[in-house]
Amino acid sequence: MSNVKLLIRAIRYKFDSLRDNRDSDARDFTREKVSSLFRIFNHPIDTFSDLKFENKASVTISLILLALFFLTRLLDANLTALLFNSGSQENVLVDSFVYTVGLVIVWVVCNWATCTLANGEGTFGNIWIATTYSVLPYCLMTWLSIGLSYMLSLDESVMFTTLRGIGVLWSMILLFLGMMISHQYTVLKTIVSVFLTLVMIVFCIFLIVIIYSIVLQMWDFGFSIFSEIMS
Amino acid sequence: MKRMRTLVVSLIVLALLSNFTVLALEKNSNYQYDDEGNSRSAPESYTDKSVWRAQDLGLVALNNPTDLDIDDDGNLYIADSGNSRILVLSEDWSLQKQIASVFINGEEENLSEPQGVFMGPDGLLYICDTGNARVIAIDNNHVVQRLILGNDLASVKDSYEFKPERVSVDSLGNVYVVSSAVYQGIMRFSTDNAFAGFFAPNSVEKSLSTVLMSLWKKFFTDAQKDAIEKNLPDPYNNIFIDSDDFIYATAQAGEGNDLKKLNLEETNILGSAHQTSAGGRFGDLEAVIDDDTVTKTALVDVHVDEDGFVTVIDSSTNRVYQYTQECDLVAIFGGSGEDRDQFLQITAIEKRGSDYLILDGSRGSISVFAPTEVTENIRYALSLYNQGSYSEAEAYWAKVLQENNNMILAYRGIGRAALQQGDYVRAMEFFDRGDDDYFYSMAFKEYRKAFVRQNMLALLVGVVSVVFILIFCLKMIRGYLQTGRWKLVKR
């Protein structure tokens, strides 16, 4: 447990040094910071500028949100009622991790890599905060839909899918606004940057797959030499 | 760089092959498929009763026999193409007659490699006289009553060769002929023996590679175009006409084209809305990969019995697959090999009584398979089920489940019975195991209705109190966030 605390502290320290240093409030988890998370529902644009400029961002909250994102995905796979749960139950843990934490990391890295080249003002920390904060509507709507799935029959499945759709759409709009404000872009420029980021992500995944299989083959090669020598 | 390229290629190949899983079970054990298309072990469905060979009667051994048919009296007709004869055996396997020649206009003519034989509803025996490029219908005295020649077809295509291989006749006397390498469809001849057109042509397979090839072709010269393989629809290889004049046709084709049930409007009406997710695919669902080649299902014959059970044979695995009219799997048996219940080259299938007669073209033998008790129970249960007598079928389904707890249809059958009896919780449980979303949802709706009616007051109080508690909690949290103390703040 202490290891986790140390890790969080280390990450927090790293982000603190990245952050705008006007107000060096040492505490990361304060009431103002938590309230600004909930303000994201009614005043998303103000909230994102607060996160960037007013030192309202909290790494702790961002990590909690990321964990919630992962948890939501897990709950979705395991708890959604039978009628609406079409996914297979194999590799749920790994799949969920890759599709939440992995996706956020790849998104943040790729967005940072593209936008720093395109005069984006967002730091790595800004992008990380904006991305993790914007998953909240998705999580809430998914929880609601999981609860609802126990009360609906197939005929009413449109309610379930609509709720899901609203959650995803809302989160995507928040992500879009977050990117726009973090980088101080115009709408058009944000659209282009998002598109470029997506292209970058595809490229990254391709590279990751190739590196993974190369490592696998090298391991195989090394192992066969090892067993050849030992036998 | 070369290593890199092989890596990329192997990655792509892996991605393509990941659709297939290698058959997990031992090849010769009994199995069936579950709803997701994974093989599960199953009890023996049909057991081999006897094997018949022409040598048993002191006849010349069958040489490349291709087709079987059975008439209403139980007589068996064998198209022994390699010996240019038709054998007629009565029900007790004694020889009735051998047909090696027929009388056309009073002259005796020999048959030449007859590949198809069919006992028509009009009492005439239809024979595909393949070597003589004609279809003939003879009466009891071997006198040709109907003669179908492919003459009219020259107008369709100049270099056309009429090679009839299988024949079937509907109740009106229309003759349907499957001819070798004809991709335009089944050939239909009207009662006056004239060509009446092609029936239900298969569509050309559309895939990424065919689209790319059609783009490439734009840059090819005519000579190059002729040299490459043409992208043609798959030809049919066998037909079966049931008592309601629906035409079942098989082809060595891709998914959705390999088995069709055709109505007179030439549309495929096989299957239904509520079939399993593996439905619509026939033969082995898990591809077996031998020496880098994927074994593809190749259906060669189909039989539909009076209860609507569709039985197909697959020459790539030498297995027999039986389905319901909804394309739900009932039984799999047979296999490649030298054993009594296996085949070297499965060629044709017919049904007599409750037994299936299966022709092995390579061995020149006919194997008789009888249903085991489990299969008989399934068949009883399904025929009761199809009449809507779900409660009566339940006892049979229960017997099936005792022998085979992987039988999806049994779970569904018991679920339907429970639904009919109003036992919604049990129905939901069985539809869950049978993986039937539609009826699960129906049972759930009934269950929900009953539940809400019983607990109306408690539900109302519960919902209202939960909403109030939630609002209160949210307000408290907001108050804390604004003031730092746990109290409500008013705006």
XYZ file of C-alpha atoms in Angstrom:
722
model
C 0.000 0.000 0.000
C 2.783 2.350 0.871
C 4.221 1.657 -2.544
C 1.025 2.898 -4.143
C 1.114 6.001 -1.962
C 4.693 6.620 -2.962
C 3.801 6.187 -6.610
C 0.913 8.606 -6.360
C 3.091 11.096 -4.544
C 5.771 10.760 -7.181
C 3.279 11.303 -9.996
C 1.739 14.235 -8.122
C 5.149 15.777 -7.648
C 5.871 15.359 -11.318
C 2.596 16.998 -12.289
C 3.030 19.773 -9.743
C 6.304 20.678 -11.361
C 4.649 20.634 -14.777
C 1.796 22.795 -13.638
C 1.510 26.547 -13.791
C 3.285 27.699 -10.630
C 1.452 30.913 -9.833
C -0.396 29.554 -6.826
C 1.733 26.901 -5.205
C -0.954 25.374 -3.080
C 0.702 22.164 -1.911
C -2.518 20.304 -1.296
C -3.843 18.406 -4.263
C -7.182 17.232 -2.909
C -9.146 20.254 -1.694
C -12.802 21.174 -1.575
C -12.479 23.716 -4.369
C -10.894 21.154 -6.601
C -13.634 18.598 -5.950
C -16.380 21.164 -6.569
C -14.813 22.158 -9.847
C -15.109 18.506 -10.936
C -18.885 18.658 -10.439
C -19.144 22.038 -12.135
C -18.104 20.240 -15.333
C -21.737 19.191 -15.856
C -23.274 22.668 -16.043
C -20.285 24.856 -16.932
C -17.855 22.693 -18.896
C -15.999 25.529 -20.647
C -15.455 27.546 -17.452
C -14.369 24.399 -15.651
C -11.792 23.503 -18.232
C -10.315 26.999 -18.148
C -10.268 26.837 -14.342
C -8.445 23.523 -14.575
C -5.859 25.032 -16.868
C -5.417 28.531 -15.474
C -6.806 28.714 -11.926
C -4.918 25.774 -10.437
C -8.108 23.834 -9.879
C -6.776 20.593 -11.377
C -6.138 17.675 -9.063
C -4.013 14.702 -10.029
C -5.627 12.646 -7.298
C -9.064 13.252 -8.752
C -7.802 12.464 -12.235
C -6.394 9.149 -11.047
C -9.622 8.357 -9.191
C -11.579 9.130 -12.352
C -9.328 6.896 -14.400
C -9.852 4.089 -11.885
C -13.606 4.732 -12.066
C -13.446 4.524 -15.858
C -11.756 1.133 -15.588
C -14.177 -0.009 -12.897
C -17.173 1.097 -14.957
C -15.986 -0.947 -17.863
C -15.515 -3.975 -15.608
C -18.944 -3.537 -14.022
C -20.452 -3.155 -17.470
C -18.997 -6.481 -18.577
C -19.909 -8.326 -15.387
C -23.069 -6.801 -13.985
C -25.188 -5.762 -16.974
C -28.268 -7.971 -17.108
C -28.199 -10.983 -19.399
C -30.410 -9.521 -22.110
C -28.109 -6.585 -22.708
C -24.825 -8.301 -22.010
C -23.640 -9.680 -25.315
C -19.904 -9.568 -24.718
C -17.912 -12.691 -24.046
C -16.631 -13.248 -20.535
C -13.099 -14.097 -21.601
C -10.223 -11.744 -20.755
C -12.566 -9.139 -19.285
C -9.900 -7.770 -16.971
C -7.237 -7.302 -19.637
C -9.720 -6.036 -22.230
C -11.205 -3.517 -19.837
C -7.787 -2.274 -18.813
C -6.627 -1.852 -22.391
C -9.825 -0.115 -23.497
C -9.825 2.365 -20.589
C -6.412 3.061 -19.094
C -4.550 2.073 -22.244
C -6.794 4.170 -24.432
C -6.465 7.251 -22.189
C -2.684 6.942 -22.095
C -2.420 6.480 -25.867
C -4.832 9.377 -26.452
C -2.937 11.743 -24.137
C 0.468 10.827 -25.533
C -0.650 11.095 -29.144
C -2.571 14.310 -28.599
C 0.349 15.876 -26.803
C 2.723 14.728 -29.549
C 0.556 16.154 -32.347
C -0.537 19.387 -30.693
C 2.855 20.525 -29.405
C 3.911 20.493 -33.036
C 0.792 22.478 -33.988
C 1.154 25.409 -31.583
C -1.048 23.859 -28.933
C -0.645 25.540 -25.584
C -1.660 22.483 -23.571
C 1.007 20.830 -21.486
C 1.057 17.094 -20.992
C -0.545 17.628 -17.581
C -3.339 19.815 -19.018
C -4.212 17.192 -21.595
C -4.124 14.424 -19.007
C -6.436 16.340 -16.663
C -8.898 17.343 -19.403
C -9.052 13.788 -20.753
C -9.579 12.051 -17.418
C -12.118 14.605 -16.190
C -14.249 14.154 -19.277
C -14.936 10.440 -18.680
C -17.292 11.239 -15.782
C -20.584 11.467 -17.768
C -19.810 8.151 -19.458
C -19.309 6.481 -16.066
C -22.485 7.901 -14.537
C -24.652 7.055 -17.540
C -23.241 3.548 -17.704
C -24.038 2.950 -14.038
C -27.560 4.159 -14.641
C -27.935 1.923 -17.670
C -26.582 -1.083 -15.767
C -29.239 -0.561 -13.113
C -31.891 -0.045 -15.763
C -30.889 -3.228 -17.619
C -32.454 -5.294 -14.820
C -35.819 -3.664 -15.398
C -36.046 -3.641 -19.197
C -37.087 -6.265 -21.716
C -35.759 -6.411 -25.255
C -38.673 -4.323 -26.536
C -37.527 -1.397 -24.414
C -33.868 -1.786 -25.295
C -33.954 1.602 -27.013
C -33.951 3.253 -23.561
C -30.832 1.347 -22.628
C -28.981 2.190 -25.822
C -30.089 5.831 -25.709
C -28.755 6.230 -22.177
C -25.472 4.683 -23.244
C -25.341 6.894 -26.307
C -25.942 10.029 -24.268
C -23.121 9.054 -21.904
C -20.635 8.457 -24.707
C -21.667 11.561 -26.639
C -21.500 13.778 -23.561
C -18.030 12.502 -22.688
C -16.871 13.039 -26.249
C -18.191 16.606 -26.281
C -16.406 17.259 -22.970
C -13.204 15.767 -24.363
C -13.522 17.995 -27.421
C -14.068 21.124 -25.302
C -11.238 20.069 -23.004
C -8.825 19.779 -25.915
C -10.024 23.074 -27.361
C -9.440 24.956 -24.133
C -6.244 23.175 -23.128
C -4.607 24.075 -26.418
C -6.447 27.412 -26.869
C -7.536 26.305 -30.320
C -10.416 27.386 -32.502
C -13.172 24.857 -33.195
C -11.884 24.061 -36.670
C -8.341 23.602 -35.463
C -9.558 21.306 -32.688
C -11.409 19.141 -35.195
C -8.277 18.846 -37.326
C -6.119 18.097 -34.280
C -8.515 15.408 -33.071
C -8.435 13.809 -36.494
C -4.634 13.917 -36.557
C -4.530 12.438 -33.073
C -6.715 9.541 -34.200
C -4.392 8.886 -37.136
C -1.476 9.011 -34.713
C -3.220 6.512 -32.417
C -3.672 4.032 -35.259
C -0.011 4.421 -36.087
C 0.987 3.941 -32.436
C -1.098 0.793 -32.063
C 0.473 -0.602 -35.212
C 3.951 0.080 -33.818
C 3.058 -1.431 -30.458
C 1.788 -4.611 -32.110
C 4.951 -4.907 -34.202
C 7.257 -4.324 -31.238
C 5.264 -6.786 -29.178
C 5.597 -9.524 -31.765
C 9.299 -8.797 -32.296
C 9.904 -9.118 -28.566
C 7.882 -12.324 -28.576
C 9.954 -13.748 -31.422
C 13.220 -12.721 -29.773
C 12.074 -14.390 -26.581
C 11.210 -17.533 -28.551
C 14.592 -17.427 -30.261
C 16.468 -16.932 -26.990
C 14.474 -19.621 -25.295
C 15.124 -22.174 -28.043
C 18.881 -21.425 -27.878
C 18.707 -21.812 -24.120
C 16.909 -25.155 -24.318
C 19.299 -26.281 -27.100
C 22.299 -25.601 -24.885
C 20.777 -27.116 -21.800
C 19.606 -30.346 -23.438
C 14.034 -5.699 -44.187
C 13.020 -9.090 -45.457
C 12.442 -10.290 -41.937
C 10.282 -7.261 -41.361
C 8.231 -8.095 -44.420
C 7.689 -11.698 -43.398
C 6.670 -10.424 -39.997
C 4.089 -8.081 -41.436
C 2.791 -10.792 -43.739
C 2.558 -13.284 -40.915
C 0.763 -10.712 -38.778
C -1.799 -10.184 -41.496
C -2.188 -13.920 -42.001
C -2.626 -14.371 -38.264
C -5.279 -11.696 -38.194
C -7.116 -13.403 -41.036
C -6.862 -16.835 -39.510
C -7.953 -15.729 -36.072
C -11.521 -16.208 -37.274
C -10.895 -19.908 -37.327
C -10.249 -22.066 -34.368
C -8.782 -25.468 -34.742
C -11.186 -28.255 -33.950
C -10.504 -28.945 -30.317
C -12.088 -32.331 -30.029
C -10.660 -35.541 -31.295
C -11.750 -36.063 -34.860
C -13.646 -39.275 -34.392
C -15.482 -38.557 -31.185
C -19.129 -37.564 -31.208
C -19.749 -33.879 -30.938
C -22.097 -31.062 -31.750
C -21.939 -27.283 -31.751
C -23.185 -24.892 -29.121
C -24.748 -21.540 -29.786
C -21.434 -19.793 -30.291
C -20.138 -22.402 -32.723
C -17.802 -24.174 -30.302
C -17.748 -27.937 -30.393
C -19.068 -29.797 -27.393
C -19.041 -33.513 -26.822
C -22.358 -35.250 -27.407
C -23.700 -38.776 -27.205
C -23.821 -40.891 -30.361
C -26.665 -39.641 -32.526
C -26.909 -42.274 -35.259
C -25.405 -45.703 -35.052
C -24.358 -47.848 -38.000
C -26.614 -50.844 -38.474
C -25.257 -52.569 -41.543
C -23.202 -52.095 -44.681
C -24.342 -53.325 -48.090
C -22.100 -54.102 -51.033
C -23.043 -55.280 -54.512
C -20.746 -58.265 -54.028
C -23.153 -59.534 -51.338
C -25.624 -60.342 -54.128
C -22.979 -61.790 -56.440
C -23.029 -58.669 -58.630
C -20.151 -56.701 -60.050
C -18.969 -54.248 -57.410
C -20.312 -50.692 -57.642
C -17.958 -48.521 -59.613
C -18.151 -44.809 -58.849
C -21.821 -44.806 -57.813
C -23.168 -41.280 -57.593
C -26.811 -41.159 -56.584
C -29.497 -42.946 -54.600
C -33.256 -42.710 -54.561
C -36.047 -44.461 -52.709
C -39.624 -44.777 -53.923
C -42.801 -44.969 -51.852
C -42.596 -48.770 -51.630
C -39.123 -48.638 -50.142
C -37.322 -49.776 -53.289
C -33.813 -48.439 -53.591
C -32.410 -47.102 -56.870
C -28.642 -46.815 -57.263
C -27.012 -44.891 -60.105
C -23.900 -47.018 -60.680
C -22.279 -44.712 -63.194
C -18.960 -46.575 -63.590
C -20.803 -49.737 -64.661
C -23.389 -47.789 -66.700
C -26.336 -49.358 -64.940
C -29.114 -48.605 -62.529
C -29.618 -51.130 -59.738
C -33.046 -51.560 -58.191
C -33.158 -53.256 -54.812
C -36.267 -54.080 -52.836
C -36.611 -53.229 -49.168
C -35.011 -56.521 -48.025
C -31.908 -55.738 -50.144
C -32.737 -58.368 -52.783
C -32.087 -57.439 -56.397
C -35.224 -56.504 -58.310
C -33.656 -55.539 -61.583
C -30.672 -54.045 -63.292
C -31.300 -51.372 -65.876
C -28.461 -51.153 -68.367
C -30.447 -50.325 -71.475
C -33.675 -48.552 -72.381
C -36.035 -48.579 -75.358
C -36.266 -45.394 -77.349
C -38.765 -45.557 -80.227
C -38.598 -49.341 -80.112
C -34.818 -49.451 -80.326
C -32.713 -50.631 -77.432
C -30.017 -48.216 -76.347
C -27.444 -48.623 -73.598
C -27.138 -46.190 -70.749
C -23.846 -44.380 -70.526
C -22.528 -43.358 -67.112
C -25.880 -42.520 -65.535
C -25.121 -40.186 -62.615
C -28.551 -39.309 -61.342
C -31.679 -41.309 -60.638
C -35.057 -40.189 -59.360
C -38.393 -41.959 -58.945
C -40.928 -39.404 -60.068
C -44.365 -38.889 -58.529
C -45.822 -39.972 -61.888
C -44.361 -43.478 -61.511
C -41.659 -42.920 -64.116
C -38.012 -43.460 -63.294
C -35.976 -40.385 -64.231
C -32.372 -41.082 -65.167
C -29.572 -38.624 -65.918
C -27.980 -40.453 -68.832
C -24.913 -38.313 -68.467
C -22.701 -39.940 -71.088
C -25.450 -39.581 -73.692
C -26.196 -35.992 -72.634
C -29.872 -36.525 -71.941
C -32.363 -37.049 -69.178
C -34.820 -39.881 -69.715
C -37.906 -41.067 -67.897
C -38.726 -44.744 -68.276
C -41.688 -46.834 -67.267
C -41.645 -50.329 -65.788
C -40.807 -51.917 -69.157
C -37.787 -49.637 -69.652
C -39.589 -47.765 -72.414
C -38.654 -44.104 -72.547
C -41.723 -41.945 -71.935
C -39.996 -38.582 -71.598
C -36.808 -37.521 -73.297
C -35.067 -34.301 -72.319
C -32.208 -33.095 -74.485
C -30.161 -29.995 -73.970
C -30.765 -28.826 -77.569
C -32.497 -25.601 -76.653
C -29.511 -24.626 -74.580
C -27.335 -23.943 -77.604
C -29.177 -20.662 -77.895
C -28.047 -19.758 -74.373
C -24.404 -20.373 -74.951
C -22.586 -21.642 -78.043
C -20.041 -23.896 -76.443
C -22.539 -25.358 -74.092
C -22.356 -29.003 -73.153
C -25.336 -30.682 -71.505
C -24.036 -32.967 -68.748
C -26.972 -33.764 -66.471
C -25.831 -35.047 -63.077
C -28.828 -34.927 -60.741
C -32.519 -34.801 -61.512
C -35.632 -34.190 -59.501
C -39.288 -33.722 -60.419
C -41.932 -31.666 -58.669
C -45.542 -32.722 -58.206
C -46.582 -30.914 -61.407
C -44.105 -32.833 -63.545
C -41.561 -30.059 -64.021
C -38.080 -31.526 -64.237
C -35.187 -29.858 -62.429
C -31.722 -30.819 -63.599
C -28.343 -30.011 -62.127
C -25.746 -30.057 -64.840
C -22.023 -30.071 -64.335
C -20.338 -26.642 -64.369
C -23.509 -24.718 -65.078
C -23.300 -21.620 -62.953
C -26.501 -19.961 -64.206
C -28.648 -22.011 -61.853
C -30.772 -25.129 -61.798
C -32.139 -26.044 -65.236
C -35.887 -26.344 -65.356
C -37.772 -28.265 -68.006
C -41.521 -27.985 -68.339
C -43.942 -30.891 -68.742
C -43.528 -30.810 -72.532
C -39.785 -31.474 -72.019
C -38.801 -28.019 -73.261
C -36.204 -25.910 -71.527
C -38.042 -23.414 -69.308
C -35.103 -21.414 -68.041
C -32.600 -21.330 -65.239
C -33.852 -21.417 -61.693
C -32.416 -19.434 -58.768
C -28.853 -18.649 -59.885
C -26.329 -18.241 -57.099
C -24.919 -14.763 -56.699
C -21.286 -13.941 -57.289
C -19.328 -13.821 -54.076
C -18.373 -10.254 -53.206
C -15.279 -9.850 -51.122
C -12.365 -7.484 -50.898
C -10.223 -9.664 -53.133
C -12.844 -9.885 -55.880
C -13.347 -6.122 -55.836
C -9.584 -5.554 -56.015
C -9.340 -8.065 -58.835
C -12.039 -6.293 -60.808
C -10.050 -3.074 -60.398
C -6.858 -4.784 -61.512
C -8.619 -6.174 -64.561
C -9.026 -2.673 -65.935
C -5.278 -2.642 -66.585
C -5.078 -6.115 -68.090
C -4.938 -7.032 -71.741
C -7.594 -9.343 -73.124
C -5.159 -12.255 -73.127
C -4.391 -11.683 -69.477
C -8.063 -11.445 -68.663
C -8.686 -14.806 -70.298
C -5.812 -16.383 -68.418
C -7.022 -15.560 -64.932
C -9.815 -17.325 -63.154
C -13.204 -15.848 -63.823
C -15.291 -14.809 -60.872
C -18.415 -16.842 -61.537
C -21.280 -17.866 -59.280
C -20.937 -21.270 -57.685
C -22.814 -24.016 -59.531
C -25.297 -26.191 -57.694
C -24.352 -29.804 -57.235
C -27.493 -31.432 -55.893
C -31.192 -30.824 -55.402
C -34.022 -32.285 -53.384
C -37.718 -31.495 -53.774
C -39.878 -31.996 -50.705
C -43.569 -32.913 -50.608
C -44.586 -29.224 -50.698
C -42.488 -28.585 -53.832
C -39.848 -26.556 -52.019
C -36.513 -27.102 -53.684
C -33.474 -27.681 -51.508
C -30.229 -27.139 -53.353
C -26.611 -27.574 -52.331
C -23.510 -25.982 -53.788
C -19.845 -25.954 -52.966
C -20.044 -22.292 -52.167
C -19.469 -19.810 -49.437
C -21.612 -19.073 -46.457
C -25.275 -18.472 -47.217
C -25.007 -20.039 -50.656
C -24.126 -23.624 -49.776
C -27.618 -24.767 -48.800
C -30.816 -23.117 -49.929
C -34.495 -23.805 -49.574
C -36.055 -22.231 -52.621
C -39.691 -21.387 -53.162
C -41.202 -20.855 -56.597
C -40.141 -17.205 -56.513
C -36.531 -18.417 -56.348
C -35.895 -16.890 -52.926
C -34.084 -18.666 -50.136
C -36.424 -19.222 -47.194
C -34.268 -21.475 -45.067
C -33.971 -20.584 -41.401
C -35.948 -18.188 -39.269
C -35.561 -15.037 -37.230
C -34.914 -16.842 -33.968
C -32.190 -19.218 -35.004
C -28.966 -19.584 -33.069
C -26.134 -17.212 -33.754
C -24.265 -20.052 -35.425
C -27.325 -20.590 -37.632
C -27.126 -20.207 -41.375
C -23.781 -21.942 -41.453
C -23.664 -25.599 -42.268
C -21.112 -28.316 -41.765
C -18.187 -27.974 -39.415
C -18.072 -24.528 -37.860
C -14.522 -24.857 -36.630
C -12.179 -25.049 -39.573
C -9.606 -27.802 -39.509
C -6.254 -26.604 -40.748
C -4.175 -29.345 -42.321
C -0.853 -28.500 -43.971
C -1.777 -24.802 -44.166
C -4.942 -25.501 -46.118
C -8.249 -24.789 -44.517
C -10.810 -27.513 -45.009
C -13.886 -25.876 -46.451
C -17.328 -27.306 -46.107
C -18.403 -28.918 -49.383
C -22.014 -30.060 -49.251
C -22.821 -32.673 -51.880
C -26.294 -33.951 -51.073
C -29.338 -32.985 -49.059
C -32.325 -34.927 -47.810
C -35.430 -33.531 -46.142
C -37.769 -35.940 -44.412
C -41.500 -35.731 -43.727
C -40.869 -34.043 -40.339
C -38.811 -31.320 -41.989
C -35.401 -32.460 -40.752
C -32.760 -31.303 -43.206
C -29.854 -33.706 -43.518
C -26.793 -32.697 -45.512
C -23.563 -34.507 -46.232
C -20.203 -32.819 -46.459
C -17.595 -34.410 -48.707
C -14.704 -32.522 -47.091
C -15.214 -34.110 -43.678
C -17.271 -37.123 -44.836
C -19.758 -36.284 -42.128
C -23.522 -36.088 -42.018
C -25.166 -33.045 -40.424
C -28.814 -32.895 -39.487
C -30.700 -29.653 -38.918
C -34.211 -28.523 -38.118
C -36.095 -26.216 -40.454
C -34.811 -23.364 -38.255
C -31.216 -24.448 -39.022
C -30.639 -25.642 -35.467
C -28.223 -28.527 -35.331
C -29.689 -31.888 -34.317
C -26.991 -34.435 -35.021
C -23.550 -34.983 -36.513
C -22.227 -38.398 -37.437
C -19.848 -40.156 -39.795
C -16.298 -39.067 -40.507
C -13.332 -39.903 -42.713
C -11.751 -43.282 -42.263
C -11.918 -47.012 -42.797
C -14.196 -47.868 -39.895
C -17.704 -49.149 -40.359
C -19.281 -45.879 -39.339
C -16.936 -43.815 -41.468
C -16.635 -43.003 -45.140
C -13.941 -42.609 -47.735
C -16.020 -40.478 -50.071
C -19.510 -39.665 -48.916
C -21.673 -39.235 -52.007
C -25.416 -39.476 -51.478
C -27.993 -39.819 -48.730
C -31.529 -41.173 -48.648
C -33.969 -42.130 -45.927
C -35.988 -45.321 -45.575
C -38.242 -45.649 -42.547
C -36.223 -44.104 -39.767
C -32.891 -45.252 -41.209
C -30.552 -43.192 -43.322
C -28.868 -44.912 -46.262
C -25.566 -43.326 -47.126
C -23.632 -44.076 -50.290
C -19.863 -44.191 -50.223
C -18.721 -43.560 -53.798
C -15.152 -44.679 -53.261
C -15.876 -47.885 -51.367
C -18.971 -48.642 -53.452
C -20.998 -49.459 -50.388
C -24.190 -48.298 -48.752
C -24.214 -47.850 -44.985
C -27.405 -47.939 -42.970
C -27.585 -45.657 -39.938
C -30.343 -45.884 -37.355
C -31.124 -43.164 -34.812
C -30.125 -43.804 -31.210
C -32.579 -43.299 -28.363
C -31.369 -39.747 -27.764
C -31.923 -38.768 -31.361
C -35.355 -40.377 -31.386
C -36.253 -38.414 -28.262
C -35.059 -35.212 -29.906
C -37.163 -35.970 -32.958
C -40.289 -36.757 -30.915
C -39.765 -33.637 -28.844
C -39.201 -31.439 -31.885
C -42.253 -32.692 -33.742
C -44.408 -32.084 -30.636
C -42.705 -28.704 -30.206
C -43.434 -27.718 -33.796
C -47.128 -28.526 -33.236
C -47.107 -26.189 -30.251
C -47.498 -28.974 -27.685
C -44.679 -27.665 -25.514
C -45.808 -29.321 -22.290
C -46.056 -32.714 -23.954
C -42.590 -32.272 -25.441
C -41.068 -31.424 -22.060
C -40.775 -35.051 -20.929
C -38.797 -35.904 -24.077
C -36.567 -32.869 -23.679
C -35.845 -33.902 -20.094
C -34.780 -37.345 -21.350
C -32.540 -35.689 -23.934
C -30.914 -33.516 -21.283
C -30.140 -36.564 -19.159
C -28.023 -37.902 -22.004
C -26.741 -34.651 -23.415
C -26.627 -31.521 -21.315
C -25.154 -29.524 -24.201
C -28.387 -29.673 -26.206
C -29.494 -26.069 -26.618
C -32.783 -27.041 -28.234
C -33.751 -29.043 -25.127
C -33.259 -26.037 -22.853
C -35.361 -23.934 -25.173
C -38.034 -26.595 -25.372
C -38.347 -26.848 -21.584
C -38.283 -23.055 -21.398
C -41.231 -22.851 -23.775
C -43.105 -25.426 -21.698
C -42.451 -23.451 -18.509
C -43.552 -20.245 -20.239
C -46.768 -21.918 -21.332
C -47.374 -23.163 -17.796
C -46.759 -19.704 -16.345
C -43.600 -20.651 -14.453
C -41.674 -17.577 -15.578
C -38.649 -17.919 -13.297
C -38.010 -21.443 -14.549
C -38.616 -20.321 -18.128
C -36.044 -17.542 -17.711
C -33.526 -19.974 -16.282
C -33.908 -22.366 -19.205
C -33.914 -19.653 -21.859
C -30.731 -18.355 -20.258
C -29.108 -21.769 -20.637
C -30.560 -22.161 -24.112
C -29.291 -18.659 -24.955
C -32.610 -17.536 -26.409
C -32.821 -13.784 -25.858
C -36.179 -13.327 -27.520
C -38.112 -15.743 -25.354
C -36.067 -14.848 -22.277
C -37.261 -11.308 -22.776
C -40.857 -12.524 -23.148
C -40.665 -14.562 -19.944
C -38.993 -11.648 -18.199
C -41.786 -9.290 -19.221
C -44.398 -11.615 -17.754
C -42.317 -12.026 -14.620
C -41.915 -8.262 -14.289
C -45.633 -7.726 -14.750
C -46.458 -10.196 -11.974
C -43.753 -8.790 -9.717
C -44.882 -5.180 -10.087
C -48.515 -6.152 -9.520
C -47.627 -7.968 -6.309
C -45.282 -5.363 -4.849
C -46.889 -2.165 -6.134
C -46.930 -0.335 -2.787
C -43.457 -1.377 -1.670
C -42.028 -0.372 -5.056
C -43.672 3.033 -4.968
C -42.482 3.765 -1.435
C -39.039 2.424 -2.264
C -38.569 4.500 -5.398
C -39.818 7.718 -3.797
C -37.659 7.283 -0.700
C -34.568 6.436 -2.735
C -35.056 9.564 -4.841
C -35.453 11.731 -1.730
C -32.435 10.221 0.015
C -30.373 10.709 -3.138
C -31.383 14.362 -3.446
C -30.681 14.917 0.233
C -27.238 13.331 -0.006
C -26.336 15.376 -3.076
C -27.418 18.580 -1.336
C -25.378 17.686 1.718
C -22.320 17.060 -0.417
C -22.828 20.352 -2.201
C -23.157 22.104 1.130
C -19.960 20.555 2.347
C -18.096 21.485 -0.788
C -19.267 25.088 -0.557
C -18.867 25.736 3.172
C -16.647 22.977 4.504
C -19.272 21.812 6.971
C -21.904 19.102 6.683
C -25.042 21.168 6.393
C -27.620 22.134 3.829
C -27.204 25.473 2.103
C -30.059 27.363 0.531
C -29.685 29.330 -2.636
